[in-house]
Tab-separated table of C-alpha atoms in Angstrom:
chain	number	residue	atom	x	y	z
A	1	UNK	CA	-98.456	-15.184	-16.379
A	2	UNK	CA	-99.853	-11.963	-14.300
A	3	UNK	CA	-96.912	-10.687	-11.566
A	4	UNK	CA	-98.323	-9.830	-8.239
A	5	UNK	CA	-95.882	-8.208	-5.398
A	6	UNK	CA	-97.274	-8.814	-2.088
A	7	UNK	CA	-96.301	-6.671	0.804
A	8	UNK	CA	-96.983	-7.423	4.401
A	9	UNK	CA	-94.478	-7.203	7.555
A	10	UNK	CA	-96.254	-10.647	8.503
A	11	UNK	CA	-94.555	-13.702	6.971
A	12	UNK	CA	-97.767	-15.925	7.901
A	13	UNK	CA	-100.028	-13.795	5.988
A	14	UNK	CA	-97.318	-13.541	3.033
A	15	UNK	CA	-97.239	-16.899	2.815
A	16	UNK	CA	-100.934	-17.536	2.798
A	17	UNK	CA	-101.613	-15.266	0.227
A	18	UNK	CA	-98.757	-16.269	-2.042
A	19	UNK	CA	-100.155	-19.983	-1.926
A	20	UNK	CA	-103.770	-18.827	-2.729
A	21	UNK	CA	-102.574	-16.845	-5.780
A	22	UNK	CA	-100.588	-19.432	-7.149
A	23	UNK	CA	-103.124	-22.032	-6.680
A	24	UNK	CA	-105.307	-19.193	-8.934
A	25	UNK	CA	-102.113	-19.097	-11.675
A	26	UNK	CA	-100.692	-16.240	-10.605
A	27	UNK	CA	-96.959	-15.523	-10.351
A	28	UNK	CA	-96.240	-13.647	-6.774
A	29	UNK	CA	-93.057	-11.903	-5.750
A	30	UNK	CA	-92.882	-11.327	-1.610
A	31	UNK	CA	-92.058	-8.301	0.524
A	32	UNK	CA	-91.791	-7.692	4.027
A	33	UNK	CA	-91.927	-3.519	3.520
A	34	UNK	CA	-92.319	-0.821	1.699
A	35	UNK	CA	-88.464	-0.487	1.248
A	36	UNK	CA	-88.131	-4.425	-0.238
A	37	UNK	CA	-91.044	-3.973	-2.458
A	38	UNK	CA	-89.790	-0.819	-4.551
A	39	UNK	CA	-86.187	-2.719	-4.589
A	40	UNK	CA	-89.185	-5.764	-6.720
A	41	UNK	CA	-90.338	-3.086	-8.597
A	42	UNK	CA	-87.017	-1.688	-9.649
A	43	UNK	CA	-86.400	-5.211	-10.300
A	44	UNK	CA	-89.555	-6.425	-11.795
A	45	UNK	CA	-91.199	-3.872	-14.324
A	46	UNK	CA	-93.549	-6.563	-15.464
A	47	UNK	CA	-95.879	-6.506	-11.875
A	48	UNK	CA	-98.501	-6.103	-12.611
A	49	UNK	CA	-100.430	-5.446	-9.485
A	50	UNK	CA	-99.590	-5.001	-5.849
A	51	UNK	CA	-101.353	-5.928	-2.834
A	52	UNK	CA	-100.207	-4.336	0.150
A	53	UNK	CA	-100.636	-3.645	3.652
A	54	UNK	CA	-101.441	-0.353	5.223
A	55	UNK	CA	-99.156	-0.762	8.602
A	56	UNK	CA	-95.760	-1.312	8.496
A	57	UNK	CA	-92.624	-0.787	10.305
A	58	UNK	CA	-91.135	1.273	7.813
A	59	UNK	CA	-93.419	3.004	5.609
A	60	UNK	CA	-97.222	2.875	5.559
A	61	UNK	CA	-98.940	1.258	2.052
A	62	UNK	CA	-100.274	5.668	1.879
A	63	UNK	CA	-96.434	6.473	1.578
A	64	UNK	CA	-96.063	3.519	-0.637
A	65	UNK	CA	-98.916	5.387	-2.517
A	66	UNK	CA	-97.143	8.424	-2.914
A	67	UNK	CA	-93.762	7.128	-3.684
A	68	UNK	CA	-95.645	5.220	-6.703
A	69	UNK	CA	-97.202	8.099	-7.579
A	70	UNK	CA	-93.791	10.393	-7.475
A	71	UNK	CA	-92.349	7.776	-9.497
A	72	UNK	CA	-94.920	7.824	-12.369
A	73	UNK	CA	-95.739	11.316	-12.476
A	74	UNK	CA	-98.725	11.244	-10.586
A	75	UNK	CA	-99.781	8.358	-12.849
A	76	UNK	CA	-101.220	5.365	-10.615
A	77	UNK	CA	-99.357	2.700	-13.457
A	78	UNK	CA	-99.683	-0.530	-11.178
A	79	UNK	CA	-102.978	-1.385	-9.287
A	80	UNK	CA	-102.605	-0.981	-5.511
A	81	UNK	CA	-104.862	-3.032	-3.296
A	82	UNK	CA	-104.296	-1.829	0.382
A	83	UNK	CA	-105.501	-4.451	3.066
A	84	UNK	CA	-105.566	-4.179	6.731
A	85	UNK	CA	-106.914	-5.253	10.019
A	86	UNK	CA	-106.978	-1.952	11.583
A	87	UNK	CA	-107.804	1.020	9.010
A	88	UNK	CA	-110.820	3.415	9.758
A	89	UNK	CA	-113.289	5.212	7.350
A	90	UNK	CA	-110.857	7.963	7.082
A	91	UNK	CA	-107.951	5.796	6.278
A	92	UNK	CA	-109.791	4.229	3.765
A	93	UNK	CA	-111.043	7.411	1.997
A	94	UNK	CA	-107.227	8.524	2.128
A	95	UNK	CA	-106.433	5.528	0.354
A	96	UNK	CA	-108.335	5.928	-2.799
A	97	UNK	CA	-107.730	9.562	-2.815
A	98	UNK	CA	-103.908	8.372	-3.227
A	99	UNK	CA	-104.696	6.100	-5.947
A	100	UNK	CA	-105.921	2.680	-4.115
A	101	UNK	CA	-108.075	0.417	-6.536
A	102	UNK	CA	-109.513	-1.365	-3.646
A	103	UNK	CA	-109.439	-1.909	0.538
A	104	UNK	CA	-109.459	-5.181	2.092
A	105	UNK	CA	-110.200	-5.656	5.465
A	106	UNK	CA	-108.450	-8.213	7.276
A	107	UNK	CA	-108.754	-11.067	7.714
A	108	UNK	CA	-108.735	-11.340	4.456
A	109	UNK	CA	-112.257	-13.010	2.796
A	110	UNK	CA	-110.571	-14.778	-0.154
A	111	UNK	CA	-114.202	-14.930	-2.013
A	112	UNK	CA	-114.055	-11.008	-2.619
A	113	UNK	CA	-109.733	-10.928	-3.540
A	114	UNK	CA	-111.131	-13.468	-6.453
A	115	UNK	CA	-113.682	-11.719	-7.327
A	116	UNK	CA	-111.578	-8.537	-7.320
A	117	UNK	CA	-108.974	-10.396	-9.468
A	118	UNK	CA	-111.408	-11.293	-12.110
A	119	UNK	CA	-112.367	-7.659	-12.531
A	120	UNK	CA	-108.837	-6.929	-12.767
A	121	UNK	CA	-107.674	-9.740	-14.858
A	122	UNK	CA	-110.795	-10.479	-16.683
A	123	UNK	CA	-108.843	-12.810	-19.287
A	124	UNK	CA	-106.805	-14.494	-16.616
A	125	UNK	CA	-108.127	-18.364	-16.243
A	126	UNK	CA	-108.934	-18.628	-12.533
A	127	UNK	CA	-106.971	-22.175	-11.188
């Protein structure tokens, strides 16, 4: 089963996502910042992707970013999805310069996170 960490400072959105991915057959591991979610992926090396939001309180999903990428050796080895509510062209554009796959906007419209999921997990049976 595909491992997805989720990383947003708000529990309601957490939980919302977690329940839509599992309802897809997705395994999700939950983190309220940057600092829980590399303490998953220290603990988890099978994630395989992350979806995570750009503002937090103590690191931003671009530092995220760049930790990953420090980590790896400037090798982008898990798929980073960035979402938020308040990000601006140049944000974004920063974001897949860092090694994004994709931006979200929120609120979240779960039609295009599916969609995105089947691209990534083409062999993963939707539900």
């Amino acid at each position: 089963m595909e491992k997805i960490l989720l990383i947003d400072d708000d529990e309601d959105i957490l939980i919302e996502l977690e329940e839509l991915l599992v309802q897809l057959g997705f395994a999700c591991l939950c983190a309220g910042n940057a600092r829980e979610a590399l303490a998953q992926l220290d603990q988890h090396a099978d994630i395989q992707l992350i979806i995570s939001d750009l503002r937090m309180p103590d690191q931003s999903g671009l530092r995220l970013l760049q930790i990953l990428a420090e980590r790896n050796d400037g090798k982008y080895s898990v798929p980073v999805i960035i979402t938020s509510g308040h990000a601006d062209m140049d944000d974004v554009i920063t974001l897949f310069r860092n090694g994004a796959v994709d931006f979200l906007p929120k609120p979240i419209h779960y039609e295009h996170l599916v969609s995105l999921l089947q691209k990534l997990f083409p062999s993963h049976q939707m539900g």
